PDB file of C-alpha atoms in Angstrom:
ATOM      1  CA  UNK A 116       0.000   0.000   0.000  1.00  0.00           C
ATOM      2  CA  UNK A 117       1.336   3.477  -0.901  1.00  0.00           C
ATOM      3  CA  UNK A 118       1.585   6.005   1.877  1.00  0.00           C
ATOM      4  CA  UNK A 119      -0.679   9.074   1.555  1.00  0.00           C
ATOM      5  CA  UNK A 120       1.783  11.281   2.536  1.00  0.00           C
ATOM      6  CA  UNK A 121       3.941   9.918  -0.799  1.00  0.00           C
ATOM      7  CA  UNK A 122       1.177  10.523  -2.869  1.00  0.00           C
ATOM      8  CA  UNK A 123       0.563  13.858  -2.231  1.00  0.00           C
ATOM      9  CA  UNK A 124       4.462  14.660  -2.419  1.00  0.00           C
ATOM     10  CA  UNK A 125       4.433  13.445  -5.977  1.00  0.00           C
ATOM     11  CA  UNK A 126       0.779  15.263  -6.492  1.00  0.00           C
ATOM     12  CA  UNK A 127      -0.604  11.307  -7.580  1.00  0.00           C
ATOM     13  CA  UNK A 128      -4.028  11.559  -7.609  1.00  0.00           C
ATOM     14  CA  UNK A 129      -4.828   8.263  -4.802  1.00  0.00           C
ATOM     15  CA  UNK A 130      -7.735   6.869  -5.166  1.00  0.00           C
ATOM     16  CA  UNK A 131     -10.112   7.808  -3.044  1.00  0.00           C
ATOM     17  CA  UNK A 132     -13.929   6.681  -2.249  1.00  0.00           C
ATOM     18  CA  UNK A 133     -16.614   9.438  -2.351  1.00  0.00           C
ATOM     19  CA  UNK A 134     -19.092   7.567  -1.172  1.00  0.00           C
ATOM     20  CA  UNK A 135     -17.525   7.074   2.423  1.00  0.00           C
ATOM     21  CA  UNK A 136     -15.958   9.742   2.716  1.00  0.00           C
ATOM     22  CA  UNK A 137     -19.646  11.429   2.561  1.00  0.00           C
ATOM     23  CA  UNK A 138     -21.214   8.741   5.377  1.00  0.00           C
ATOM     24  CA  UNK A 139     -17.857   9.724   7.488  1.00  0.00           C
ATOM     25  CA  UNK A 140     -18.172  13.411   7.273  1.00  0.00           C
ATOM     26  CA  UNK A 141     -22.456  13.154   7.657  1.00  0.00           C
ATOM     27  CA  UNK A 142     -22.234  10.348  10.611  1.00  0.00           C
ATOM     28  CA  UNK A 143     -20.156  12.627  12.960  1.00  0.00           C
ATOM     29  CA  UNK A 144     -21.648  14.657  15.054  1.00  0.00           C
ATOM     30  CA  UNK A 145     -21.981  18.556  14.636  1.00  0.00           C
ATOM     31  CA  UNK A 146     -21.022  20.831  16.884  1.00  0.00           C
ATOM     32  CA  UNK A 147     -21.140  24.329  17.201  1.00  0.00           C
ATOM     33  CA  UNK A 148     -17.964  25.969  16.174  1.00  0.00           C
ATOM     34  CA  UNK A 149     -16.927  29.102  16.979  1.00  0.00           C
ATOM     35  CA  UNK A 150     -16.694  30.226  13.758  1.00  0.00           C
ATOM     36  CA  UNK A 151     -18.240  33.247  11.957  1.00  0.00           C
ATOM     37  CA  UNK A 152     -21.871  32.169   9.959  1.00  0.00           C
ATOM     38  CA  UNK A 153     -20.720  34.415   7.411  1.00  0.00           C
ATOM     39  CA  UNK A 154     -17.401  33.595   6.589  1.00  0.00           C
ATOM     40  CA  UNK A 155     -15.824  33.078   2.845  1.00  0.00           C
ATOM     41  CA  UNK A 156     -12.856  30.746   2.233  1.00  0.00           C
ATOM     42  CA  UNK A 157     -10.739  30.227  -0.763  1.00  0.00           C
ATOM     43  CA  UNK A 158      -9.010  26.757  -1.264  1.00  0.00           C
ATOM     44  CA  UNK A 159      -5.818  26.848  -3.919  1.00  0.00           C
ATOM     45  CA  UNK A 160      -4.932  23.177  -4.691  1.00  0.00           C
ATOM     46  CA  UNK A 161      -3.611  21.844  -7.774  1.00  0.00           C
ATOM     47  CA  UNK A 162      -5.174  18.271  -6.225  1.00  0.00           C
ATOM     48  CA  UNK A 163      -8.879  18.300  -7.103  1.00  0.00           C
ATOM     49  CA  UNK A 164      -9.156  15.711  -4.076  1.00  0.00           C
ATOM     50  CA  UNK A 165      -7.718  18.486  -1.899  1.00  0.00           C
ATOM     51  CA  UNK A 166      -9.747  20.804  -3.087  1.00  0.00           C
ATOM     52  CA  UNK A 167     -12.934  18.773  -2.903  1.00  0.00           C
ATOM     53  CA  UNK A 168     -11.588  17.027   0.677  1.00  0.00           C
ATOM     54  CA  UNK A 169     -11.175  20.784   2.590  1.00  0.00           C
ATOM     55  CA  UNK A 170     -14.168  22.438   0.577  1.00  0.00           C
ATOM     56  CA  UNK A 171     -17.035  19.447   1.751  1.00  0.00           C
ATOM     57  CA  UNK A 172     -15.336  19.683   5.999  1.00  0.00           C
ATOM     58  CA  UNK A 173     -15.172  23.417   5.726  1.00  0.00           C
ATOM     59  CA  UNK A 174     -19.395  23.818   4.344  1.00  0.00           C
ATOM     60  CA  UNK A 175     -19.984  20.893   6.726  1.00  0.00           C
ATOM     61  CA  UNK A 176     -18.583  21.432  10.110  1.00  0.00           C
ATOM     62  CA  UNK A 177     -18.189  25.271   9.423  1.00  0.00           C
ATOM     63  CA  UNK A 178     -20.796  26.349   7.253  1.00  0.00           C
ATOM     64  CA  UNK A 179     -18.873  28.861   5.431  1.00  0.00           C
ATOM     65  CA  UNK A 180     -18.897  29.571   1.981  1.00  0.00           C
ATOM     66  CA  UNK A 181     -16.440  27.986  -0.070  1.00  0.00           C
ATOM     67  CA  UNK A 182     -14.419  29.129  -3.230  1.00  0.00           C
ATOM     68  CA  UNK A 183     -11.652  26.649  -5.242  1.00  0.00           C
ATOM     69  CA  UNK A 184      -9.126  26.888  -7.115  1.00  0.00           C
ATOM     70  CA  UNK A 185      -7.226  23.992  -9.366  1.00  0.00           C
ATOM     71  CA  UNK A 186      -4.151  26.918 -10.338  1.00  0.00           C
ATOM     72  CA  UNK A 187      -2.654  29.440  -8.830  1.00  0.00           C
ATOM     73  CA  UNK A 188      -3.423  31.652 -11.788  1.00  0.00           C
ATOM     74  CA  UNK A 189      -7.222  31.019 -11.117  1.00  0.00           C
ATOM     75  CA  UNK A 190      -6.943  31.845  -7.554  1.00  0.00           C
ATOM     76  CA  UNK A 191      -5.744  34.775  -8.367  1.00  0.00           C
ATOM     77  CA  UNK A 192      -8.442  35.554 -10.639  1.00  0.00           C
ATOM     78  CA  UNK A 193     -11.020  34.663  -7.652  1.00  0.00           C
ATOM     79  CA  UNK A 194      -8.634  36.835  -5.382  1.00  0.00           C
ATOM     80  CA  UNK A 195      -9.151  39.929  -7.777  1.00  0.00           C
ATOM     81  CA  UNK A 196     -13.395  39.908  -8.276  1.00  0.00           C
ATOM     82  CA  UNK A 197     -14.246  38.194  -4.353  1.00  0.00           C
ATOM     83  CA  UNK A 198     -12.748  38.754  -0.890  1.00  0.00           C
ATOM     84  CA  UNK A 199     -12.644  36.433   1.361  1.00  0.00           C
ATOM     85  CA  UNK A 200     -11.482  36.189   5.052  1.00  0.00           C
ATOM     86  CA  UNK A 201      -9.139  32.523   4.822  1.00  0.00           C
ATOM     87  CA  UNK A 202      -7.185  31.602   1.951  1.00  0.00           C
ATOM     88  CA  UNK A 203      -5.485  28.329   1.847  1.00  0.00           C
ATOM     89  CA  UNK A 204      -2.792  27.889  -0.902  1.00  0.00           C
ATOM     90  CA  UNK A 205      -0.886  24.744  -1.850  1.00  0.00           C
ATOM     91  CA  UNK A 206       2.802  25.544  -2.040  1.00  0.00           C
ATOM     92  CA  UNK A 207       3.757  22.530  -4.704  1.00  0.00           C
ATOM     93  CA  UNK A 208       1.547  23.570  -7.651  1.00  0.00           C
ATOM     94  CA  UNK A 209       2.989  23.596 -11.257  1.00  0.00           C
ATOM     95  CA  UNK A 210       3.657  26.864 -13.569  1.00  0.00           C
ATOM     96  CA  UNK A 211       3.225  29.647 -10.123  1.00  0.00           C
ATOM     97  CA  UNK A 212       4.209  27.457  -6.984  1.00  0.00           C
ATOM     98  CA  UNK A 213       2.291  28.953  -3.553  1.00  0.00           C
ATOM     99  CA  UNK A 214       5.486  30.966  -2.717  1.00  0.00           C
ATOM    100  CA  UNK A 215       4.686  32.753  -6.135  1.00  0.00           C
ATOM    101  CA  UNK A 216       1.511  32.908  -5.399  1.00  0.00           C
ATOM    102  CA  UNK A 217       1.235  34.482  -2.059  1.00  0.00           C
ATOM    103  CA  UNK A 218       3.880  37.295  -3.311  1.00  0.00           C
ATOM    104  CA  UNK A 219       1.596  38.489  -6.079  1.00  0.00           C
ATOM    105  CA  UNK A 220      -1.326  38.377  -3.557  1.00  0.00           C
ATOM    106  CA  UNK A 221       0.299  40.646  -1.256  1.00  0.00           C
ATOM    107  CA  UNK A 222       1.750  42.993  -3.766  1.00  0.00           C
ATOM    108  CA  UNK A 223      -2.567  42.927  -5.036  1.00  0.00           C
ATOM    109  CA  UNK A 224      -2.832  44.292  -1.377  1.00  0.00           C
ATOM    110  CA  UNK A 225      -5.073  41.063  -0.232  1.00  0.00           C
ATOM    111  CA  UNK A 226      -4.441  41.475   3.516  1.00  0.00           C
ATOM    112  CA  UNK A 227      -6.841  38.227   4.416  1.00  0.00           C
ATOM    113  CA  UNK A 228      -4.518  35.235   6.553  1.00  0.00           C
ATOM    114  CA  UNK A 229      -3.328  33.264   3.719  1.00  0.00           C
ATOM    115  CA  UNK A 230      -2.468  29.299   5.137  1.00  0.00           C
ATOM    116  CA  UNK A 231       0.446  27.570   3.651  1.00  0.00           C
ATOM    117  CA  UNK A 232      -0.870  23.754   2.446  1.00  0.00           C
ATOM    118  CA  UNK A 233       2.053  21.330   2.145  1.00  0.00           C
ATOM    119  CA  UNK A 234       2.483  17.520   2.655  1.00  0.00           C
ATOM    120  CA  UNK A 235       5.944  18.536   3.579  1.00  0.00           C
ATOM    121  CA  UNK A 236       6.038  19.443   8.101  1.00  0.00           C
ATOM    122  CA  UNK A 237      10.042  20.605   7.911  1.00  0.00           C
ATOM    123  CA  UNK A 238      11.009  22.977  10.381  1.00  0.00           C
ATOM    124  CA  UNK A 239      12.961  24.654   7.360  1.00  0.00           C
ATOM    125  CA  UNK A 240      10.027  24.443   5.212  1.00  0.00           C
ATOM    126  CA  UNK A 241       7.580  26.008   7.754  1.00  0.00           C
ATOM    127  CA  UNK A 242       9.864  28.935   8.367  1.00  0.00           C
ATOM    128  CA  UNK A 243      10.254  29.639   4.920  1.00  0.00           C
ATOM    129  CA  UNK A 244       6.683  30.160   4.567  1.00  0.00           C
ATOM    130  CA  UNK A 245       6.031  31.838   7.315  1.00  0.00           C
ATOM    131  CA  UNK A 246       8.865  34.568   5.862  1.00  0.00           C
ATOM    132  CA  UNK A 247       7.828  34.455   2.581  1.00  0.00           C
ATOM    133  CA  UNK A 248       4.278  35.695   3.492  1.00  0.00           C
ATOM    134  CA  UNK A 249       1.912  33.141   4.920  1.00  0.00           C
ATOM    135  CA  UNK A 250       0.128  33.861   8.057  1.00  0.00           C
ATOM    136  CA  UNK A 251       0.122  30.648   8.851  1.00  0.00           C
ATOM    137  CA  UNK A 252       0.968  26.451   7.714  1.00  0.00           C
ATOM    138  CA  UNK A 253      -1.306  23.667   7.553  1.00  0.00           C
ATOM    139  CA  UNK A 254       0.148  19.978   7.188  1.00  0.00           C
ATOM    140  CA  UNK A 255      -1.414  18.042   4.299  1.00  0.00           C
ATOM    141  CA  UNK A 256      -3.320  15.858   4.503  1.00  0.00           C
ATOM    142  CA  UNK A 257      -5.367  18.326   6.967  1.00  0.00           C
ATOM    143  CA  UNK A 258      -7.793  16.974   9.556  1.00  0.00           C
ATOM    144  CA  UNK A 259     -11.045  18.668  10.930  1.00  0.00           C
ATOM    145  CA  UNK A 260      -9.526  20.145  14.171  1.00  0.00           C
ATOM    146  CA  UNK A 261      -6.358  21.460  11.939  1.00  0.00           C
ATOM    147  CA  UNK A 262      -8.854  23.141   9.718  1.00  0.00           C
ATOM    148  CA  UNK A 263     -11.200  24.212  13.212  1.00  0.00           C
ATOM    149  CA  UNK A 264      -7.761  25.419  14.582  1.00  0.00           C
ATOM    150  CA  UNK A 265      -6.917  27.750  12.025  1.00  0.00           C
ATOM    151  CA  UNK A 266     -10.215  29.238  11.009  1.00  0.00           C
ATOM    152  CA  UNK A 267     -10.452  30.080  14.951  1.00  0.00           C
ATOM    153  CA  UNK A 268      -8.013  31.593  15.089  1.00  0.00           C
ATOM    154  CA  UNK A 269      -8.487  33.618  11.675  1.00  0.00           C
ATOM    155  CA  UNK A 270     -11.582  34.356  11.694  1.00  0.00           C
ATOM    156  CA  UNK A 271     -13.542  33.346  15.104  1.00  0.00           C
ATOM    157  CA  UNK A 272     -15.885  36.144  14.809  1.00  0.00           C
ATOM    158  CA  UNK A 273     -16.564  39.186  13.987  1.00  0.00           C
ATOM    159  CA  UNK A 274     -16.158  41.433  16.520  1.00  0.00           C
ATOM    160  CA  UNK A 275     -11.982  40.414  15.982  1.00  0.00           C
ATOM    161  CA  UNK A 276     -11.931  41.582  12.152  1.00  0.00           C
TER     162      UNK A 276
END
């Protein structure tokens, strides 16, 4: 069996079973996060998977409203005609890689948190990141409480924008 974590380095689509993912996510219980009702998230993953994965937990578990992206390029294009309060970008993406990415976003003047996705958890790799203009770095594959950790702390309520 191939490790996820392998897959996701080499950007391998794995495959990957809608159908329980979908009883998983709708079985577990909700519970009230303490997360704006209102909030808008943008998802940049070259992975549709990814995309797909963080878009279905964050409408579930967070009811938010969620944008995606399969490019950097079209992220930016979403960046430029809707705001939005999160923005998670994949760093490994071909033709404009996430460090790209989150340059030209800043230099647009977006001042929303932008997360750092990457299979890679490197002390090295984090702290580049976290220089190079992410807010913040989320460890692929991301779980629920990753996700409810960082949209917490980014956007808990209003009152804090």
């Amino acid at each position: 069996p191939e490790d996820v974590r392998e897959a996701f380095d080499r950007k391998a689509e794995v495959p990957f079973n809608w159908e329980e993912f979908v009883d998983i996510i709708t079985q577990e219980e909700e519970e009230e996060e303490e997360v704006r009702k209102d909030l808008r998230v943008l998802v940049i993953d070259d992975l549709k998977t990814n995309c797909e994965v963080a878009k279905l937990t964050i409408e579930k578990f967070f009811k938010a409203k969620v944008d995606t992206a399969l490019s950097a390029q079209e992220g930016l294009e979403l960046v430029k005609k809707n705001f939005h309060d999160v923005i998670f970008l994949d760093i490994k993406m071909p033709e404009i890689d996430g460090f790209q990415a989150v340059k030209m976003m800043r230099e647009m003047g977006v001042k929303s948190p932008i997360i750092a996705l990457n299979a890679d958890a490197f002390k090295t790799t984090i702290e580049k990141a976290l220089t190079s203009g992410f807010d913040d770095y989320l460890t692929k594959p991301f779980t629920k409480e990753g996700l409810k950790t960082i949209l917490e702390k980014y956007a808990g309520n209003k009152e804090e924008k």
